[in-house]
Amino acid sequence: MTDRFRWHPEARLFDSAGDEVLPPSAIPQPPSLPGQGEVRRWRQAAGETGAAVFPDTPLGLAAAIGHPAFRIGAPDQPPPAPHLRPILETLTSGSTGQPRRIRRTQASWTASFAVNVRFGIGPAARVATLGRLIHSLPLYGAVEGLHLGAQVHLLSHLRPDRQRAALTDRRITHLYATPAQLRLLTGGPGTWPALRLILSGGAKLDPALRARLATLAPQAQIREFYGAAETSFITLADQTTPEASVGRPYPGVDLHLDQTGEVWVRSPYLFLGYALDFPSENIPAGGSSAKPVARASRAEARQKARAPALISGPAATRWRDGWLSVGEIGALQDGFLFLKGRAGRMVTVADQNVFPEEIEAFLETLPGVTRAAVLPVPDPRRGHALVAVLLGDATREAAILARLRRELGPLKSPRSLIWRREWLTLPSGKTDLKALEATLWPV
C-alpha cells in the first residue's frame, strides 16, 4: 500500500442521485457536466503541494483523492498544515465536548486498507456510506473503496427510506454505518439480498438491531469494530465474540490494560495529534516500549515547551512512550476486550465507581427501549444517583425498572426514568449528552 490515497483505475464514485462523479484526471476539457469545472478549480487553487479544504460533497471527495494535505468540510477552520508525509484531517464526534480536528497520515489509513481487502473490498464490490464525509467512518469507507477499486455510493443526502431503497436498487455489497444510522435504515420494509458485509462502528449493536439486520440482509456478515477517530481500528468482532465484548485486537494492534483497566493501544493506525497541538513535522509517538510507562514521550516534552502557543487536547487522550489512550476503561478476558466506559463519564455512587455506558448498553437490550442515556444527579447520601433518559415505549416503565433492579442491583439502577419523544444527537449520530442534560436541568 502507498502512503498517499489513490483513485484506483477501476474505482467509480456515485452521488446520492446515482450520478457518476469523475476523478479530476478524467474530466474533459472543457467540462461537460455541472460541477466538473469546480473540481478542477479547487485542485488548481490548492496546488499539488499546498493544503486544502474541500467541500463535504462527492465532488469535494473527488478533488481530495491524491492530494497531500486535505480536509473535507469545516470550511471555517484553517486548512491542515503540510507534513513530511501525506496527511488528512477529520473531526472527532464531539461526544466528550466540542469536535476536535484530528491530524493523521494517509498511510495510517492505507495500512488498514491492506487488511480490509480480505473482506472483498475491490473491483467487484459496491460500497455504500450513509453519513457525511466530514466524519471519520463514512470518509474512511469512501476513500478505502476508491483506493481498492470498488464502486462507492455516497448516500448521505437521502432520507433513510430512500437509502434503504438505494441499497436494493444499486445492489450494494458492502455497507459502512453506525448503529444509529442502522436503526433508521431498518425502520421499514425491504431486503438487501446483494449485501455481503455490514461493518459497523461507533457503538455496540443491540441484539434486536442485529436480528433485524440478519433478516433484511441474510447473506451479509455483520462485523463490529471498536475504535476512535484518534486510534482508527482497535478491535474487531466476529461470530465467536461474546455478546458483551467488542472483539479481539484488529490485525496490527497491540493492547495493554494498566492496573486501573485503562486501555492503551499501539498500532500503525494511530493519529498524529489534534490540530495545532503538535508541530506539523512531529509524530507524537516518542519511540516505543513493550508497555506504556508513566513518563512523558519526546512529543509530550515538546508539547509542554510549546504550551503557551498550543491548544491542549482532551485530558482523556494521552500518549505514553508510543502507546495511546483515549480514556477508555475495560478488561481483557481470553483475548476479548470488554469495555466499561470512558473514565471521564465514570460516576461515584456510594463510594463505588459506576460507568453509565454499561447501564445504557443494558437498557438498549430491553423491550420497549430504542435509545438510552444515563445521567448522574447529586444525592446527599450517596454522592450521586442515576436517572435514565429513554426513547421508546413508556408503557413498559414498570417492567423496565423492575428488570434494572433485579439485574443491576440498587447501586447501579437508575432511580427514575425520563421519556422523550425525540432524541438529541450529534451530527455523528451519537447521543448529545450535553444538550440532553440542558433540556432536563436548564442553567
Short mmCIF file of C-alpha atoms in Angstrom, two decimals:
data_model
loop_
_atom_site.label_atom_id
_atom_site.label_comp_id
_atom_site.label_asym_id
_atom_site.label_seq_id
_atom_site.Cartn_x
_atom_site.Cartn_y
_atom_site.Cartn_z
CA MET A 1 0.00 0.00 0.00
CA THR A 2 1.14 3.55 -0.72
CA ASP A 3 1.46 6.40 1.77
CA ARG A 4 -1.00 8.51 -0.26
CA PHE A 5 -4.62 7.89 -1.22
CA ARG A 6 -5.12 6.99 -4.85
CA TRP A 7 -8.03 6.62 -7.24
CA HIS A 8 -7.78 3.02 -8.43
CA PRO A 9 -8.19 2.65 -12.24
CA GLU A 10 -11.32 0.53 -11.75
CA ALA A 11 -12.88 2.65 -8.99
CA ARG A 12 -16.10 4.58 -9.63
CA LEU A 13 -17.84 7.18 -7.45
CA PHE A 14 -21.59 7.84 -7.39
CA ASP A 15 -23.56 10.54 -5.59
CA SER A 16 -26.90 10.19 -3.79
CA ALA A 17 -28.82 10.62 -7.05
CA GLY A 18 -26.84 7.81 -8.69
CA ASP A 19 -24.87 10.12 -10.98
CA GLU A 20 -21.22 9.23 -11.52
CA VAL A 21 -18.55 11.65 -10.28
CA LEU A 22 -15.32 11.52 -12.27
CA PRO A 23 -11.79 11.87 -10.91
CA PRO A 24 -10.05 15.16 -11.84
CA SER A 25 -7.83 13.38 -14.36
CA ALA A 26 -10.87 12.10 -16.30
CA ILE A 27 -12.76 15.40 -16.52
CA PRO A 28 -12.93 16.53 -20.15
CA GLN A 29 -11.79 19.96 -21.26
CA PRO A 30 -13.99 21.90 -21.34
CA PRO A 31 -16.01 20.18 -18.56
CA SER A 32 -19.19 18.56 -19.84
CA LEU A 33 -21.20 18.21 -16.61
CA PRO A 34 -22.19 20.59 -13.78
CA GLY A 35 -19.60 20.76 -11.02
CA GLN A 36 -16.70 19.33 -13.03
CA GLY A 37 -15.21 22.75 -13.55
CA GLU A 38 -15.32 23.35 -9.78
CA VAL A 39 -13.26 20.21 -9.15
CA ARG A 40 -10.56 21.48 -11.49
CA ARG A 41 -10.58 24.93 -9.90
CA TRP A 42 -10.34 23.51 -6.37
CA ARG A 43 -7.34 21.40 -7.28
CA GLN A 44 -5.65 24.28 -9.09
CA ALA A 45 -6.26 26.65 -6.17
CA ALA A 46 -4.84 24.14 -3.70
CA GLY A 47 -1.86 23.28 -5.86
CA GLU A 48 -0.13 19.94 -5.75
CA THR A 49 1.82 20.60 -2.55
CA GLY A 50 -0.33 23.07 -0.59
CA ALA A 51 -3.06 22.30 1.93
CA ALA A 52 -6.72 22.38 1.01
CA VAL A 53 -10.22 22.28 2.47
CA PHE A 54 -12.69 20.65 0.10
CA PRO A 55 -16.49 20.78 0.44
CA ASP A 56 -18.42 17.96 2.10
CA THR A 57 -19.78 16.68 -1.22
CA PRO A 58 -18.99 13.90 -3.68
CA LEU A 59 -17.23 16.48 -5.88
CA GLY A 60 -15.17 17.55 -2.89
CA LEU A 61 -14.11 13.96 -2.27
CA ALA A 62 -13.16 13.55 -5.93
CA ALA A 63 -10.94 16.63 -5.70
CA ALA A 64 -9.34 15.44 -2.44
CA ILE A 65 -8.15 11.99 -3.53
CA GLY A 66 -4.43 12.15 -4.26
CA HIS A 67 -3.93 15.49 -2.53
CA PRO A 68 -1.10 15.56 0.06
CA ALA A 69 -2.82 17.59 2.79
CA PHE A 70 -6.59 17.99 2.91
CA ARG A 71 -9.74 18.07 5.00
CA ILE A 72 -13.33 17.53 3.88
CA GLY A 73 -15.70 20.12 5.36
CA ALA A 74 -15.35 22.59 8.27
CA PRO A 75 -14.52 25.46 5.89
CA ASP A 76 -14.42 27.97 8.78
CA GLN A 77 -11.30 26.24 10.13
CA PRO A 78 -7.75 26.77 8.81
CA PRO A 79 -6.53 24.27 6.21
CA PRO A 80 -4.34 21.45 7.50
CA ALA A 81 -0.67 22.32 7.82
CA PRO A 82 1.51 20.25 5.45
CA HIS A 83 3.52 17.37 6.88
CA LEU A 84 6.56 15.40 5.76
CA ARG A 85 4.16 12.66 4.63
CA PRO A 86 0.71 12.99 3.01
CA ILE A 87 -1.90 13.75 5.67
CA LEU A 88 -5.59 14.39 6.16
CA GLU A 89 -7.77 15.91 8.85
CA THR A 90 -11.08 14.61 10.16
CA LEU A 91 -13.26 15.64 13.10
CA THR A 92 -13.98 13.85 16.36
CA SER A 93 -17.62 13.03 17.05
CA GLY A 94 -17.83 15.64 19.82
CA SER A 95 -19.31 13.11 22.26
CA THR A 96 -16.98 14.32 25.05
CA GLY A 97 -17.06 18.03 24.16
CA GLN A 98 -16.56 20.23 21.11
CA PRO A 99 -15.44 18.36 17.97
CA ARG A 100 -11.68 18.46 17.51
CA ARG A 101 -9.65 18.39 14.31
CA ILE A 102 -7.76 15.10 14.01
CA ARG A 103 -4.46 15.03 12.10
CA ARG A 104 -3.27 11.72 10.72
CA THR A 105 -1.07 10.42 7.92
CA GLN A 106 -2.83 8.97 4.92
CA ALA A 107 -0.61 5.92 5.44
CA SER A 108 -2.33 5.32 8.82
CA TRP A 109 -5.47 4.53 6.82
CA THR A 110 -3.91 2.78 3.82
CA ALA A 111 -2.28 0.35 6.30
CA SER A 112 -5.75 -0.86 7.28
CA PHE A 113 -6.95 -0.88 3.66
CA ALA A 114 -4.41 -3.70 3.17
CA VAL A 115 -6.15 -5.62 5.99
CA ASN A 116 -9.73 -4.96 4.90
CA VAL A 117 -9.13 -6.15 1.35
CA ARG A 118 -9.79 -9.62 2.82
CA PHE A 119 -13.45 -8.56 3.18
CA GLY A 120 -13.75 -8.50 -0.60
CA ILE A 121 -13.45 -4.72 -0.98
CA GLY A 122 -12.12 -4.31 -4.51
CA PRO A 123 -13.18 -4.02 -8.17
CA ALA A 124 -16.16 -6.39 -7.73
CA ALA A 125 -17.54 -4.59 -4.67
CA ARG A 126 -20.20 -1.89 -4.41
CA VAL A 127 -19.60 0.07 -1.19
CA ALA A 128 -22.14 2.44 0.39
CA THR A 129 -21.71 5.00 3.16
CA LEU A 130 -24.61 6.76 4.88
CA GLY A 131 -23.06 9.68 6.77
CA ARG A 132 -21.44 12.95 5.84
CA LEU A 133 -17.82 12.91 4.75
CA ILE A 134 -16.82 15.32 7.50
CA HIS A 135 -16.99 12.31 9.85
CA SER A 136 -14.31 9.64 10.03
CA LEU A 137 -16.33 6.47 9.33
CA PRO A 138 -18.05 7.47 6.07
CA LEU A 139 -14.91 9.22 4.82
CA TYR A 140 -12.84 6.16 5.62
CA GLY A 141 -15.27 3.81 3.85
CA ALA A 142 -15.41 6.01 0.75
CA VAL A 143 -11.66 6.56 0.47
CA GLU A 144 -10.93 2.87 1.10
CA GLY A 145 -13.35 1.84 -1.64
CA LEU A 146 -11.83 4.22 -4.19
CA HIS A 147 -8.30 3.20 -3.21
CA LEU A 148 -9.07 -0.52 -3.65
CA GLY A 149 -11.05 -0.21 -6.89
CA ALA A 150 -14.67 -0.56 -5.73
CA GLN A 151 -17.79 1.30 -6.77
CA VAL A 152 -18.50 3.82 -4.00
CA HIS A 153 -22.01 5.17 -3.40
CA LEU A 154 -22.42 8.21 -1.13
CA LEU A 155 -25.98 8.18 0.25
CA SER A 156 -25.84 10.87 2.94
CA HIS A 157 -28.22 13.20 1.11
CA LEU A 158 -31.05 10.64 1.06
CA ARG A 159 -33.72 10.04 3.70
CA PRO A 160 -33.47 6.65 5.45
CA ASP A 161 -36.30 5.17 3.37
CA ARG A 162 -34.54 6.18 0.15
CA GLN A 163 -31.20 4.93 1.46
CA ARG A 164 -32.96 1.63 2.12
CA ALA A 165 -34.22 1.51 -1.48
CA ALA A 166 -30.81 2.51 -2.86
CA LEU A 167 -29.15 -0.45 -1.14
CA THR A 168 -31.50 -2.74 -3.06
CA ASP A 169 -31.60 -0.89 -6.40
CA ARG A 170 -27.82 -0.41 -6.61
CA ARG A 171 -27.10 -3.94 -5.36
CA ILE A 172 -24.79 -2.72 -2.63
CA THR A 173 -22.42 -5.43 -1.34
CA HIS A 174 -20.57 -3.59 1.47
CA LEU A 175 -22.03 -1.08 3.92
CA TYR A 176 -20.24 1.19 6.42
CA ALA A 177 -22.62 2.55 9.09
CA THR A 178 -23.06 3.38 12.76
CA PRO A 179 -25.72 1.67 14.90
CA ALA A 180 -27.71 4.94 14.98
CA GLN A 181 -27.77 5.01 11.16
CA LEU A 182 -28.67 1.33 11.00
CA ARG A 183 -31.64 1.83 13.35
CA LEU A 184 -33.07 4.42 10.96
CA LEU A 185 -32.24 2.28 7.95
CA THR A 186 -34.04 -0.80 9.28
CA GLY A 187 -37.24 1.03 10.19
CA GLY A 188 -39.17 -0.03 7.10
CA PRO A 189 -39.81 -2.89 4.66
CA GLY A 190 -37.43 -4.36 2.11
CA THR A 191 -34.49 -6.71 1.87
CA TRP A 192 -30.88 -6.38 0.67
CA PRO A 193 -30.05 -9.71 -0.94
CA ALA A 194 -26.80 -8.45 -2.50
CA LEU A 195 -25.31 -7.22 0.78
CA ARG A 196 -22.33 -9.31 1.88
CA LEU A 197 -20.75 -7.22 4.67
CA ILE A 198 -22.02 -4.69 7.21
CA LEU A 199 -19.12 -3.01 9.00
CA SER A 200 -20.43 -1.09 11.99
CA GLY A 201 -18.62 1.14 14.49
CA GLY A 202 -19.31 3.93 16.94
CA ALA A 203 -21.27 1.85 19.49
CA LYS A 204 -22.38 -1.70 20.19
CA LEU A 205 -25.18 -3.23 18.14
CA ASP A 206 -28.02 -4.28 20.41
CA PRO A 207 -29.44 -7.81 19.90
CA ALA A 208 -32.72 -6.56 18.41
CA LEU A 209 -30.95 -4.47 15.77
CA ARG A 210 -28.57 -7.31 14.95
CA ALA A 211 -31.54 -9.66 14.48
CA ARG A 212 -33.30 -7.13 12.24
CA LEU A 213 -30.18 -6.77 10.08
CA ALA A 214 -29.90 -10.54 9.76
CA THR A 215 -33.47 -10.63 8.45
CA LEU A 216 -33.01 -7.79 5.96
CA ALA A 217 -29.58 -8.94 4.73
CA PRO A 218 -29.49 -12.72 5.20
CA GLN A 219 -26.27 -13.14 3.18
CA ALA A 220 -24.30 -10.44 5.00
CA GLN A 221 -21.61 -10.84 7.61
CA ILE A 222 -22.11 -8.36 10.43
CA ARG A 223 -18.74 -7.20 11.73
CA GLU A 224 -18.49 -4.69 14.56
CA PHE A 225 -15.32 -2.80 15.29
CA TYR A 226 -14.26 -0.70 18.22
CA GLY A 227 -12.07 2.34 17.75
CA ALA A 228 -11.98 6.11 17.89
CA ALA A 229 -11.18 8.91 15.48
CA GLU A 230 -7.77 9.13 17.16
CA THR A 231 -6.98 5.41 17.02
CA SER A 232 -8.88 4.06 14.00
CA PHE A 233 -9.40 0.30 14.42
CA ILE A 234 -8.69 -1.21 17.84
CA THR A 235 -10.73 -4.43 17.92
CA LEU A 236 -12.89 -6.41 15.51
CA ALA A 237 -15.73 -8.75 16.50
CA ASP A 238 -16.92 -11.87 14.71
CA GLN A 239 -19.33 -14.73 15.32
CA THR A 240 -17.14 -16.13 18.10
CA THR A 241 -17.16 -12.88 20.11
CA PRO A 242 -19.10 -12.93 23.42
CA GLU A 243 -22.18 -10.68 23.34
CA ALA A 244 -20.78 -8.12 25.78
CA SER A 245 -17.33 -7.91 24.15
CA VAL A 246 -16.09 -5.59 21.38
CA GLY A 247 -13.84 -8.32 19.96
CA ARG A 248 -10.19 -9.23 19.66
CA PRO A 249 -7.40 -6.83 18.64
CA TYR A 250 -7.59 -5.79 14.98
CA PRO A 251 -4.60 -7.08 12.96
CA GLY A 252 -1.53 -4.99 13.72
CA VAL A 253 -2.89 -3.68 17.06
CA ASP A 254 -1.22 -4.26 20.42
CA LEU A 255 -3.36 -3.77 23.53
CA HIS A 256 -2.30 -3.21 27.13
CA LEU A 257 -4.55 -2.57 30.12
CA ASP A 258 -2.92 -0.91 33.11
CA GLN A 259 -3.75 -1.55 36.77
CA THR A 260 -6.82 0.71 36.59
CA GLY A 261 -8.15 -1.06 33.49
CA GLU A 262 -7.32 1.86 31.18
CA VAL A 263 -6.93 0.66 27.59
CA TRP A 264 -3.66 1.57 25.84
CA VAL A 265 -3.15 0.99 22.12
CA ARG A 266 -0.08 0.71 19.89
CA SER A 267 -0.56 0.30 16.13
CA PRO A 268 0.30 1.77 12.71
CA TYR A 269 -3.20 3.31 12.60
CA LEU A 270 -2.83 5.99 15.30
CA PHE A 271 -3.27 9.71 14.67
CA LEU A 272 -0.56 12.36 14.76
CA GLY A 273 -2.33 14.69 17.18
CA TYR A 274 -5.01 17.33 17.36
CA ALA A 275 -4.65 20.26 15.00
CA LEU A 276 -2.30 22.88 16.48
CA ASP A 277 -1.26 20.53 19.29
CA PHE A 278 1.94 19.45 17.64
CA PRO A 279 4.35 20.99 15.12
CA SER A 280 3.48 19.61 11.71
CA GLU A 281 6.80 17.83 11.38
CA ASN A 282 6.36 15.86 14.62
CA ILE A 283 4.78 12.47 15.15
CA PRO A 284 3.86 12.23 18.85
CA ALA A 285 4.72 8.60 19.37
CA GLY A 286 8.06 9.27 21.01
CA GLY A 287 9.51 5.82 20.48
CA SER A 288 8.00 2.60 21.70
CA SER A 289 8.17 0.10 24.53
CA ALA A 290 6.60 -3.23 25.39
CA LYS A 291 4.14 -1.48 27.74
CA PRO A 292 3.17 2.17 28.24
CA VAL A 293 5.25 3.67 31.03
CA ALA A 294 4.47 6.69 33.18
CA ARG A 295 6.99 9.06 31.64
CA ALA A 296 6.49 11.73 29.04
CA SER A 297 7.26 10.92 25.41
CA ARG A 298 9.52 13.22 23.41
CA ALA A 299 6.42 14.68 21.75
CA GLU A 300 4.84 15.45 25.13
CA ALA A 301 8.05 17.18 26.23
CA ARG A 302 7.91 19.28 23.06
CA GLN A 303 4.24 19.98 23.74
CA LYS A 304 5.00 21.28 27.25
CA ALA A 305 7.75 23.52 25.93
CA ARG A 306 5.33 25.00 23.39
CA ALA A 307 2.32 25.06 25.74
CA PRO A 308 1.53 28.80 25.53
CA ALA A 309 1.11 28.54 21.76
CA LEU A 310 -0.82 25.29 21.67
CA ILE A 311 -4.36 24.10 22.10
CA SER A 312 -4.33 21.28 24.63
CA GLY A 313 -6.08 18.01 23.84
CA PRO A 314 -8.78 16.46 25.98
CA ALA A 315 -7.34 15.15 29.25
CA ALA A 316 -8.53 11.63 28.40
CA THR A 317 -6.32 11.39 25.30
CA ARG A 318 -2.72 10.73 26.31
CA TRP A 319 0.46 9.35 24.79
CA ARG A 320 2.87 7.18 26.79
CA ASP A 321 6.04 6.05 25.02
CA GLY A 322 4.38 5.17 21.72
CA TRP A 323 1.10 3.97 23.26
CA LEU A 324 -2.16 5.93 23.09
CA SER A 325 -5.15 6.01 25.44
CA VAL A 326 -8.46 7.76 24.80
CA GLY A 327 -9.53 7.22 28.41
CA GLU A 328 -11.50 4.01 27.94
CA ILE A 329 -11.71 1.54 30.85
CA GLY A 330 -12.11 -2.17 30.21
CA ALA A 331 -10.98 -5.74 30.82
CA LEU A 332 -9.34 -8.47 28.73
CA GLN A 333 -10.72 -12.00 29.05
CA ASP A 334 -9.39 -14.85 26.87
CA GLY A 335 -8.15 -12.31 24.34
CA PHE A 336 -11.51 -10.50 24.08
CA LEU A 337 -11.84 -6.85 25.13
CA PHE A 338 -14.80 -5.88 27.32
CA LEU A 339 -15.42 -2.15 27.78
CA LYS A 340 -16.88 -0.49 30.86
CA GLY A 341 -16.87 3.12 29.67
CA ARG A 342 -14.92 6.34 29.47
CA ALA A 343 -13.06 7.44 32.58
CA GLY A 344 -14.48 10.93 32.02
CA ARG A 345 -18.06 9.66 32.44
CA MET A 346 -17.39 7.48 35.47
CA VAL A 347 -19.61 8.36 38.46
CA THR A 348 -19.10 7.57 42.14
CA VAL A 349 -22.25 6.17 43.76
CA ALA A 350 -21.92 5.27 47.46
CA ASP A 351 -18.13 5.14 47.05
CA GLN A 352 -18.39 2.72 44.11
CA ASN A 353 -17.32 3.52 40.54
CA VAL A 354 -20.18 3.21 38.07
CA PHE A 355 -19.93 3.56 34.28
CA PRO A 356 -23.13 4.94 32.68
CA GLU A 357 -22.25 3.31 29.34
CA GLU A 358 -22.64 -0.17 30.85
CA ILE A 359 -26.14 0.68 32.03
CA GLU A 360 -27.05 2.32 28.71
CA ALA A 361 -25.96 -0.81 26.83
CA PHE A 362 -28.09 -2.99 29.11
CA LEU A 363 -31.13 -0.70 28.75
CA GLU A 364 -30.95 -0.84 24.96
CA THR A 365 -31.32 -4.62 25.08
CA LEU A 366 -34.68 -4.35 26.87
CA PRO A 367 -38.06 -4.49 25.09
CA GLY A 368 -39.53 -1.03 24.68
CA VAL A 369 -36.19 0.87 24.72
CA THR A 370 -34.91 2.37 21.48
CA ARG A 371 -32.26 4.77 22.84
CA ALA A 372 -30.90 5.31 26.35
CA ALA A 373 -28.72 7.81 28.20
CA VAL A 374 -27.82 7.55 31.88
CA LEU A 375 -27.00 10.77 33.72
CA PRO A 376 -25.83 11.49 37.27
CA VAL A 377 -27.67 13.75 39.72
CA PRO A 378 -26.43 14.90 43.14
CA ASP A 379 -27.55 12.81 46.07
CA PRO A 380 -26.91 13.87 49.71
CA ARG A 381 -26.43 10.29 50.98
CA ARG A 382 -24.69 8.54 48.08
CA GLY A 383 -22.86 11.44 46.46
CA HIS A 384 -24.63 10.72 43.17
CA ALA A 385 -27.69 8.89 41.94
CA LEU A 386 -28.57 7.95 38.37
CA VAL A 387 -31.51 8.74 36.11
CA ALA A 388 -32.16 7.17 32.73
CA VAL A 389 -33.44 9.16 29.77
CA LEU A 390 -35.18 6.89 27.28
CA LEU A 391 -36.75 6.86 23.83
CA GLY A 392 -39.29 4.13 23.33
CA ASP A 393 -42.49 2.71 24.83
CA ALA A 394 -43.25 4.48 28.13
CA THR A 395 -45.98 1.95 28.98
CA ARG A 396 -43.19 -0.53 29.80
CA GLU A 397 -41.70 1.67 32.55
CA ALA A 398 -42.66 -0.57 35.48
CA ALA A 399 -41.22 -3.67 33.80
CA ILE A 400 -38.02 -1.82 32.89
CA LEU A 401 -37.48 -0.52 36.44
CA ALA A 402 -38.09 -3.99 37.88
CA ARG A 403 -35.62 -5.55 35.44
CA LEU A 404 -33.00 -2.91 36.23
CA ARG A 405 -33.24 -3.52 39.97
CA ARG A 406 -33.20 -7.27 39.54
CA GLU A 407 -30.23 -7.37 37.14
CA LEU A 408 -28.12 -4.42 38.28
CA GLY A 409 -28.99 -4.07 41.95
CA PRO A 410 -29.84 -0.88 43.86
CA LEU A 411 -26.43 0.77 43.36
CA LYS A 412 -26.37 0.84 39.56
CA SER A 413 -30.11 1.01 38.93
CA PRO A 414 -31.38 4.43 37.79
CA ARG A 415 -33.82 5.70 40.38
CA SER A 416 -36.18 7.10 37.74
CA LEU A 417 -36.88 7.05 34.01
CA ILE A 418 -37.46 10.13 31.88
CA TRP A 419 -39.11 9.55 28.50
CA ARG A 420 -38.55 11.65 25.41
CA ARG A 421 -40.43 11.78 22.11
CA GLU A 422 -37.35 12.98 20.23
CA TRP A 423 -33.70 12.06 20.65
CA LEU A 424 -30.96 14.68 20.66
CA THR A 425 -27.96 13.60 18.63
CA LEU A 426 -24.68 15.00 17.43
CA PRO A 427 -24.05 15.16 13.66
CA SER A 428 -22.23 11.84 14.04
CA GLY A 429 -25.44 10.19 15.29
CA LYS A 430 -24.21 9.73 18.86
CA THR A 431 -26.30 10.99 21.76
CA ASP A 432 -25.72 14.68 22.54
CA LEU A 433 -25.34 14.29 26.30
CA LYS A 434 -24.76 17.98 26.99
CA ALA A 435 -27.87 19.04 25.09
CA LEU A 436 -29.87 16.29 26.78
CA GLU A 437 -28.76 17.48 30.22
CA ALA A 438 -29.59 21.08 29.33
CA THR A 439 -33.19 20.16 28.48
CA LEU A 440 -33.61 18.41 31.82
CA TRP A 441 -31.81 20.83 34.09
CA PRO A 442 -31.60 24.25 32.41
CA VAL A 443 -28.97 26.57 33.85
#
